[in-house]
PDB file of C-alpha atoms and ligand atoms in Angstrom:
ATOM      1  CA  MET C   1       1.557  -1.722  17.871  1.00 67.00           C
ATOM      2  CA  PRO C   2       2.800  -1.683  14.240  1.00 84.00           C
ATOM      3  CA  MET C   3       2.529   1.652  12.464  1.00 96.00           C
ATOM      4  CA  LEU C   4       0.702   1.953   9.148  1.00 98.00           C
ATOM      5  CA  ALA C   5       1.665   4.549   6.498  1.00 98.00           C
ATOM      6  CA  LEU C   6      -1.200   6.145   4.560  1.00 99.00           C
ATOM      7  CA  GLY C   7      -1.084   8.243   1.393  1.00 99.00           C
ATOM      8  CA  SER C   8      -3.406   9.443  -1.338  1.00 99.00           C
ATOM      9  CA  ASP C   9      -3.770  11.983  -4.101  1.00 98.00           C
ATOM     10  CA  HIS C  10      -6.648  14.485  -4.347  1.00 98.00           C
ATOM     11  CA  ALA C  11      -8.935  11.964  -6.063  1.00 98.00           C
ATOM     12  CA  ALA C  12      -8.912   9.816  -2.942  1.00 98.00           C
ATOM     13  CA  PHE C  13      -8.457  12.432  -0.209  1.00 98.00           C
ATOM     14  CA  SER C  14     -12.007  12.100   1.247  1.00 98.00           C
ATOM     15  CA  PHE C  15     -11.822   8.336   0.881  1.00 98.00           C
ATOM     16  CA  LYS C  16      -8.629   8.274   2.953  1.00 98.00           C
ATOM     17  CA  GLU C  17     -10.315  10.464   5.616  1.00 98.00           C
ATOM     18  CA  GLU C  18     -13.102   7.889   5.930  1.00 98.00           C
ATOM     19  CA  ILE C  19     -10.582   5.084   6.171  1.00 98.00           C
ATOM     20  CA  LYS C  20      -8.734   6.975   8.917  1.00 98.00           C
ATOM     21  CA  ALA C  21     -11.977   7.058  10.936  1.00 98.00           C
ATOM     22  CA  HIS C  22     -12.297   3.290  10.392  1.00 98.00           C
ATOM     23  CA  LEU C  23      -8.730   2.708  11.595  1.00 98.00           C
ATOM     24  CA  ASP C  24      -9.369   4.964  14.619  1.00 98.00           C
ATOM     25  CA  GLU C  25     -12.385   2.835  15.537  1.00 98.00           C
ATOM     26  CA  LYS C  26     -10.215  -0.272  15.358  1.00 97.00           C
ATOM     27  CA  GLY C  27      -7.395   1.321  17.373  1.00 97.00           C
ATOM     28  CA  ILE C  28      -4.941   0.930  14.488  1.00 98.00           C
ATOM     29  CA  GLN C  29      -2.139   3.496  14.509  1.00 98.00           C
ATOM     30  CA  TYR C  30      -1.161   5.264  11.291  1.00 98.00           C
ATOM     31  CA  LYS C  31       0.829   8.168   9.910  1.00 98.00           C
ATOM     32  CA  ASP C  32      -0.746  10.185   7.102  1.00 98.00           C
ATOM     33  CA  TYR C  33       1.853  11.227   4.503  1.00 98.00           C
ATOM     34  CA  GLY C  34      -0.647  13.360   2.565  1.00 98.00           C
ATOM     35  CA  CYS C  35      -2.192  14.767   0.596  1.00 98.00           C
ATOM     36  CA  TYR C  36      -4.049  16.918   3.083  1.00 98.00           C
ATOM     37  CA  SER C  37      -6.778  18.537   0.948  1.00 98.00           C
ATOM     38  CA  GLN C  38      -8.771  18.069  -2.254  1.00 98.00           C
ATOM     39  CA  GLU C  39      -6.500  20.474  -4.113  1.00 98.00           C
ATOM     40  CA  ARG C  40      -5.193  18.864  -7.302  1.00 98.00           C
ATOM     41  CA  THR C  41      -1.825  17.178  -6.836  1.00 98.00           C
ATOM     42  CA  ASP C  42       0.250  14.293  -8.255  1.00 98.00           C
ATOM     43  CA  TYR C  43      -0.036  10.715  -7.007  1.00 98.00           C
ATOM     44  CA  PRO C  44       3.682   9.768  -7.437  1.00 98.00           C
ATOM     45  CA  ILE C  45       4.603  12.161  -4.589  1.00 98.00           C
ATOM     46  CA  TYR C  46       2.567  10.187  -2.050  1.00 99.00           C
ATOM     47  CA  GLY C  47       3.384   6.795  -3.520  1.00 99.00           C
ATOM     48  CA  GLU C  48       7.059   7.526  -2.960  1.00 98.00           C
ATOM     49  CA  LYS C  49       6.581   8.987   0.548  1.00 98.00           C
ATOM     50  CA  VAL C  50       4.671   5.959   1.804  1.00 99.00           C
ATOM     51  CA  ALA C  51       7.048   3.568   0.043  1.00 98.00           C
ATOM     52  CA  ASN C  52      10.031   5.269   1.713  1.00 98.00           C
ATOM     53  CA  ALA C  53       8.348   4.994   5.119  1.00 98.00           C
ATOM     54  CA  VAL C  54       7.813   1.254   4.619  1.00 98.00           C
ATOM     55  CA  ALA C  55      11.178   0.512   2.986  1.00 98.00           C
ATOM     56  CA  SER C  56      13.047   2.337   5.789  1.00 98.00           C
ATOM     57  CA  GLY C  57      11.141   0.415   8.491  1.00 98.00           C
ATOM     58  CA  GLU C  58       9.586   3.590   9.884  1.00 98.00           C
ATOM     59  CA  CYS C  59       6.207   1.958   9.184  1.00 98.00           C
ATOM     60  CA  GLU C  60       5.500  -1.770   8.946  1.00 98.00           C
ATOM     61  CA  LYS C  61       2.995  -1.581   6.085  1.00 98.00           C
ATOM     62  CA  GLY C  62       1.305   1.039   3.927  1.00 98.00           C
ATOM     63  CA  ILE C  63      -2.031   1.737   2.311  1.00 99.00           C
ATOM     64  CA  LEU C  64      -2.249   3.967  -0.741  1.00 99.00           C
ATOM     65  CA  PHE C  65      -5.265   5.458  -2.469  1.00 98.00           C
ATOM     66  CA  CYS C  66      -5.760   7.178  -5.808  1.00 98.00           C
ATOM     67  CA  GLY C  67      -8.552   7.122  -8.393  1.00 98.00           C
ATOM     68  CA  THR C  68      -7.804   3.551  -9.466  1.00 98.00           C
ATOM     69  CA  GLY C  69      -4.988   2.533  -7.103  1.00 98.00           C
ATOM     70  CA  ILE C  70      -2.848   1.934 -10.182  1.00 98.00           C
ATOM     71  CA  GLY C  71      -0.753   5.086 -10.593  1.00 98.00           C
ATOM     72  CA  ILE C  72       0.135   5.383  -6.937  1.00 99.00           C
ATOM     73  CA  SER C  73       1.105   1.685  -6.731  1.00 99.00           C
ATOM     74  CA  LEU C  74       3.299   1.986  -9.822  1.00 98.00           C
ATOM     75  CA  ALA C  75       5.145   4.863  -8.163  1.00 98.00           C
ATOM     76  CA  ALA C  76       5.530   2.990  -4.854  1.00 98.00           C
ATOM     77  CA  ASN C  77       6.884  -0.088  -6.622  1.00 98.00           C
ATOM     78  CA  LYS C  78       9.848   1.926  -7.917  1.00 97.00           C
ATOM     79  CA  VAL C  79      11.247   2.053  -4.366  1.00 98.00           C
ATOM     80  CA  PRO C  80      13.459  -0.984  -3.638  1.00 97.00           C
ATOM     81  CA  GLY C  81      11.930  -3.399  -1.149  1.00 98.00           C
ATOM     82  CA  ILE C  82       8.362  -2.396  -1.929  1.00 98.00           C
ATOM     83  CA  ARG C  83       5.701  -4.833  -3.063  1.00 98.00           C
ATOM     84  CA  ALA C  84       2.610  -2.708  -3.617  1.00 99.00           C
ATOM     85  CA  ALA C  85      -0.509  -4.555  -4.807  1.00 99.00           C
ATOM     86  CA  VAL C  86      -3.675  -3.024  -6.216  1.00 98.00           C
ATOM     87  CA  CYS C  87      -6.486  -5.046  -4.656  1.00 98.00           C
ATOM     88  CA  ASN C  88      -9.986  -3.828  -5.308  1.00 97.00           C
ATOM     89  CA  ASP C  89     -11.494  -7.142  -4.171  1.00 98.00           C
ATOM     90  CA  CYS C  90     -11.223  -9.281  -1.030  1.00 98.00           C
ATOM     91  CA  TYR C  91      -9.697 -12.375  -2.672  1.00 98.00           C
ATOM     92  CA  SER C  92      -6.797 -10.405  -4.194  1.00 98.00           C
ATOM     93  CA  ALA C  93      -6.234  -8.669  -0.865  1.00 98.00           C
ATOM     94  CA  ALA C  94      -5.895 -11.970   0.989  1.00 98.00           C
ATOM     95  CA  MET C  95      -3.699 -13.524  -1.700  1.00 98.00           C
ATOM     96  CA  SER C  96      -1.429 -10.475  -1.954  1.00 98.00           C
ATOM     97  CA  ARG C  97      -0.505 -11.157   1.674  1.00 98.00           C
ATOM     98  CA  ARG C  98      -0.525 -14.988   1.638  1.00 98.00           C
ATOM     99  CA  HIS C  99       1.472 -15.483  -1.571  1.00 98.00           C
ATOM    100  CA  ASN C 100       3.172 -12.172  -2.400  1.00 98.00           C
ATOM    101  CA  ASP C 101       3.919 -10.724   1.041  1.00 98.00           C
ATOM    102  CA  ALA C 102       2.665  -7.356  -0.228  1.00 98.00           C
ATOM    103  CA  ASN C 103       3.821  -4.611   2.108  1.00 98.00           C
ATOM    104  CA  ILE C 104       1.622  -1.925   0.554  1.00 99.00           C
ATOM    105  CA  LEU C 105      -2.048  -2.191  -0.378  1.00 99.00           C
ATOM    106  CA  ALA C 106      -3.372   0.174  -3.062  1.00 99.00           C
ATOM    107  CA  LEU C 107      -7.059   0.957  -3.483  1.00 98.00           C
ATOM    108  CA  GLY C 108      -9.062   2.832  -6.110  1.00 98.00           C
ATOM    109  CA  ALA C 109     -11.425   5.404  -4.641  1.00 98.00           C
ATOM    110  CA  ARG C 110     -13.173   5.745  -8.018  1.00 98.00           C
ATOM    111  CA  VAL C 111     -13.467   1.972  -8.425  1.00 98.00           C
ATOM    112  CA  ILE C 112     -14.918   0.620  -5.186  1.00 98.00           C
ATOM    113  CA  GLY C 113     -17.220   1.834  -2.416  1.00 98.00           C
ATOM    114  CA  ILE C 114     -16.025   2.759   1.048  1.00 98.00           C
ATOM    115  CA  ASP C 115     -17.557  -0.272   2.779  1.00 98.00           C
ATOM    116  CA  LEU C 116     -15.784  -2.685   0.437  1.00 98.00           C
ATOM    117  CA  ALA C 117     -12.551  -0.750   0.974  1.00 98.00           C
ATOM    118  CA  LYS C 118     -12.887  -1.173   4.759  1.00 98.00           C
ATOM    119  CA  MET C 119     -13.488  -4.907   4.328  1.00 98.00           C
ATOM    120  CA  ILE C 120     -10.477  -5.260   2.006  1.00 98.00           C
ATOM    121  CA  ILE C 121      -8.273  -3.379   4.471  1.00 98.00           C
ATOM    122  CA  ASP C 122      -9.397  -5.525   7.420  1.00 98.00           C
ATOM    123  CA  ILE C 123      -8.653  -8.707   5.466  1.00 98.00           C
ATOM    124  CA  TRP C 124      -5.298  -7.415   4.219  1.00 98.00           C
ATOM    125  CA  LEU C 125      -4.148  -6.345   7.689  1.00 98.00           C
ATOM    126  CA  ASN C 126      -5.161  -9.665   9.246  1.00 98.00           C
ATOM    127  CA  THR C 127      -3.709 -12.054   6.663  1.00 98.00           C
ATOM    128  CA  GLN C 128      -0.222 -13.490   7.123  1.00 98.00           C
ATOM    129  CA  PHE C 129       2.385 -14.423   4.514  1.00 98.00           C
ATOM    130  CA  GLU C 130       2.549 -18.209   4.042  1.00 98.00           C
ATOM    131  CA  GLY C 131       6.287 -18.328   3.320  1.00 97.00           C
ATOM    132  CA  GLY C 132       7.643 -21.645   1.978  1.00 96.00           C
ATOM    133  CA  ARG C 133       7.629 -21.818  -1.820  1.00 97.00           C
ATOM    134  CA  HIS C 134       6.102 -18.345  -1.898  1.00 98.00           C
ATOM    135  CA  ALA C 135       9.124 -16.954  -0.064  1.00 98.00           C
ATOM    136  CA  GLU C 136      11.344 -18.364  -2.814  1.00 98.00           C
ATOM    137  CA  ARG C 137       9.265 -16.558  -5.448  1.00 98.00           C
ATOM    138  CA  VAL C 138       9.303 -13.299  -3.532  1.00 98.00           C
ATOM    139  CA  ALA C 139      13.102 -13.708  -3.282  1.00 98.00           C
ATOM    140  CA  LEU C 140      13.184 -14.036  -7.091  1.00 98.00           C
ATOM    141  CA  ILE C 141      11.386 -10.697  -7.345  1.00 97.00           C
ATOM    142  CA  SER C 142      13.994  -9.153  -5.046  1.00 97.00           C
ATOM    143  CA  ARG C 143      16.715 -10.630  -7.242  1.00 97.00           C
ATOM    144  CA  ILE C 144      15.303  -8.842 -10.289  1.00 96.00           C
ATOM    145  CA  GLU C 145      15.262  -5.630  -8.280  1.00 96.00           C
ATOM    146  CA  ALA C 146      18.878  -6.115  -7.160  1.00 96.00           C
ATOM    147  CA  LYS C 147      19.955  -6.645 -10.796  1.00 95.00           C
ATOM    148  CA  HIS C 148      18.461  -3.304 -11.750  1.00 94.00           C
ATOM    149  CA  THR C 149      19.540  -1.178  -8.794  1.00 91.00           C
ATOM    150  CA  ARG C 150      22.918  -0.427  -7.260  1.00 77.00           C
ATOM    151  CA  ASN C 151      23.204  -2.426  -3.991  1.00 62.00           C
ATOM    152  CA  GLY C 152      19.409  -2.771  -4.042  1.00 54.00           C
ATOM    153  CA  LYS C 153      19.137   0.764  -2.675  1.00 59.00           C
ATOM    154  CA  ASN C 154      17.676   4.068  -3.826  1.00 55.00           C
ATOM    155  CA  GLN C 155      20.135   6.074  -5.873  1.00 50.00           C
TER     156      GLN C 155
HETATM  157  C1  RB5 B   1      -6.224  11.511 -10.984  1.00 85.24           C
HETATM  158  O1  RB5 B   1      -7.107  12.118 -11.875  1.00 85.24           O
HETATM  159  C2  RB5 B   1      -6.054  10.033 -11.335  1.00 85.24           C
HETATM  160  O2  RB5 B   1      -5.387   9.920 -12.545  1.00 85.24           O
HETATM  161  C3  RB5 B   1      -5.318   9.302 -10.235  1.00 85.24           C
HETATM  162  O3  RB5 B   1      -6.017   9.429  -9.054  1.00 85.24           O
HETATM  163  C4  RB5 B   1      -5.104   7.815 -10.418  1.00 85.24           C
HETATM  164  O4  RB5 B   1      -6.289   7.169 -10.752  1.00 85.24           O
HETATM  165  C5  RB5 B   1      -3.987   7.419 -11.291  1.00 85.24           C
HETATM  166  O5  RB5 B   1      -3.680   6.235 -11.456  1.00 85.24           O
END
């Protein structure tokens, strides 16, 4: 079964705990890359950890949580190969998979309720990339990345 990478800052720590219980119920395997308490910390740390896990192939996909989902997704998107999408609604979640082949989902614990988050996650995990013309566009994104990194790899 594919492994999911999870990460959050303090603002979303309890939220992530509730999502872990949801994933347990569904039998979905995950690795939690922190944080591990409500003690104040910095979201880029966990954005990078989860992004590294996904970019290296250690995990197939990732889900990140912070207050808005924004800061932690911005950090994750700095890692080559990562397409992290903030989706605080179901339509964006489905489209981020169908059209953008997002490999990380980011959610805002201070923006949406836990039940909506569970629904968004279920949709995101069960929606496939459509490929075709969308694959060409995703390849264009990768080309931008390659232009701005050395060998498309972390320095
Ligand atoms: C933490 O206060 C908050 O800034 C963070 O969780 C996130 O919302 C940043 O984008």
